[in-house]
Amino acid sequence: MDKKRILITGAAGFIGSHVARLFINKYPEYEIYNLDKLTYAGNLENLKDIDKNSNYKFILGDIVDSELVNNLFEEYKFDGVIHLAAESHVDRSIENPMDFIMTNIVGTVNLLNAAREIWKGSHENKRFYHVSTDEVYGSLDLEGFFYEDTPYNPHSPYSASKASSDHLVRAYHDTYGMPVIISNCSNNYGPNQFPEKLIPLFINNIRNNKPLPVYGKGENIRDWLFVKDHAAAIDVIYHGGKIGDTYNIGGHNEWTNIDLIKVICKVMDKKLGRANGSSEELITFVTDRAGHDLRYAIDSQKLQNELGWKPSLQFEEGIILTVDWYINNQKWLDNVTSGNYQKYYNKMYENR
Ligand code: NAD
Ligand code: TYD
């Protein structure tokens, strides 16, 4: 299989950095290009262990800039795209939807157009892999799962923008025969996640003895997958997935927020040598998120049956690895929470 020059968008972010590291180490014969705008969520520190590798190149740029994107495709003639660049946080999308529309929708179409232009004539060994989320399917009651053919029903500006980009990617397959693949994954956790998402935010707040803001009653349910298992799934889907198909990725690992938070509190008490129960005292119930989806749960049988992927880690191991990483990388946390983070935090949480 060819697919040697791969553009990974958003590889300075959380999941993208794990995908880039996996590809750079596992496929030394590939050339990996990372196009990233370095928003608040993008951090070159995430890749500092591999950024000197000869098969890796970082390109600073915005996928919304169509001229730049076209020029890059023209210059590097990418064989494959793994598209992860996105605005990714639901709460930010509620505050400011327009950034999500521009990056997640317009940016995706810019990449599709540029790939279509240089791949016209032959799609052999070409692949446009769009990384998406289970949030496009909407919200479940306490029963049932999301399947690949579950109708889309997004509720937040974030999930609606991702749903829109998924539809456009499929439209480019159906209309122009573009060699696309989509995967929809459940909530990820692990090292290098920006501390605005639940797990790293709460680890950081416990570390700093700050309140733990639980939305509503903490009864919402998420299905958590360790980020390296998501990266491994992306690898098998990129190489073995069927063109035009969709794959759901998830770990059958559902937790109510409040139960999950109590696990984090316990692990943190132990790691920080604090009295058992002291972190739980920081739990504070706050105003619920607008349009808060009750439950996400993925059925990933198709991926398991067709491509043999399955999660490698139990949640109990993954959360310990995760807490260890943040405790051992407090400088990383301090760096990403300096600057504008405080402004963001005050705006998001002061009136809850
Ligand atoms: P993230 O916010 O940590 O990283 C996003 C990256 O994209 C950052 O490096 C940022 O600088 C870059 N970026 C943002 N706008 C850009 C632009 N206009 N041009 C170029 N680069 C830009 O996100 P993440 O959590 O790593 O998510 C990556 C992808 O996976 C997203 O598409 C997201 O929808 C999807 N996803 C995330 C999860 C999750 O739990 N985090 C679950 C399923 C799917
Ligand atoms: P989050 O990590 O933002 O992921 P998503 O909304 O994409 O699933 O949130 C996970 C869950 O945790 C979600 O139900 C909202 C809840 N949550 C809180 O209770 N408090 C918080 O401060 C945050 C950020 C999230």
Short mmCIF file of C-alpha atoms in Angstrom, two decimals, residues 202 211-219 257-259 261-262 280-288 352:
data_model
loop_
_atom_site.label_atom_id
_atom_site.label_comp_id
_atom_site.label_asym_id
_atom_site.label_seq_id
_atom_site.Cartn_x
_atom_site.Cartn_y
_atom_site.Cartn_z
CA PHE A 202 -10.79 17.98 37.65
CA PRO A 211 -13.93 23.43 43.55
CA LEU A 212 -14.95 20.63 41.16
CA PRO A 213 -17.89 22.07 39.16
CA VAL A 214 -20.28 19.18 38.44
CA TYR A 215 -22.96 20.18 35.93
CA GLY A 216 -26.54 19.45 37.05
CA LYS A 217 -26.72 16.38 39.25
CA GLY A 218 -23.75 14.59 37.69
CA GLU A 219 -26.09 11.96 36.24
CA ASN A 257 -20.09 11.80 35.71
CA ILE A 258 -20.46 11.67 39.47
CA ASP A 259 -19.17 8.10 39.76
CA ILE A 261 -15.44 12.01 39.50
CA LYS A 262 -15.39 9.97 42.70
CA GLU A 280 -14.53 14.67 47.28
CA GLU A 281 -15.13 17.64 49.55
CA LEU A 282 -14.29 19.86 46.57
CA ILE A 283 -17.30 18.58 44.59
CA THR A 284 -19.69 21.48 43.89
CA PHE A 285 -22.94 21.05 41.93
CA VAL A 286 -23.39 23.94 39.50
CA THR A 287 -25.93 25.05 36.86
CA ASP A 288 -26.30 22.44 34.14
CA ARG A 352 -22.75 28.92 37.39
#
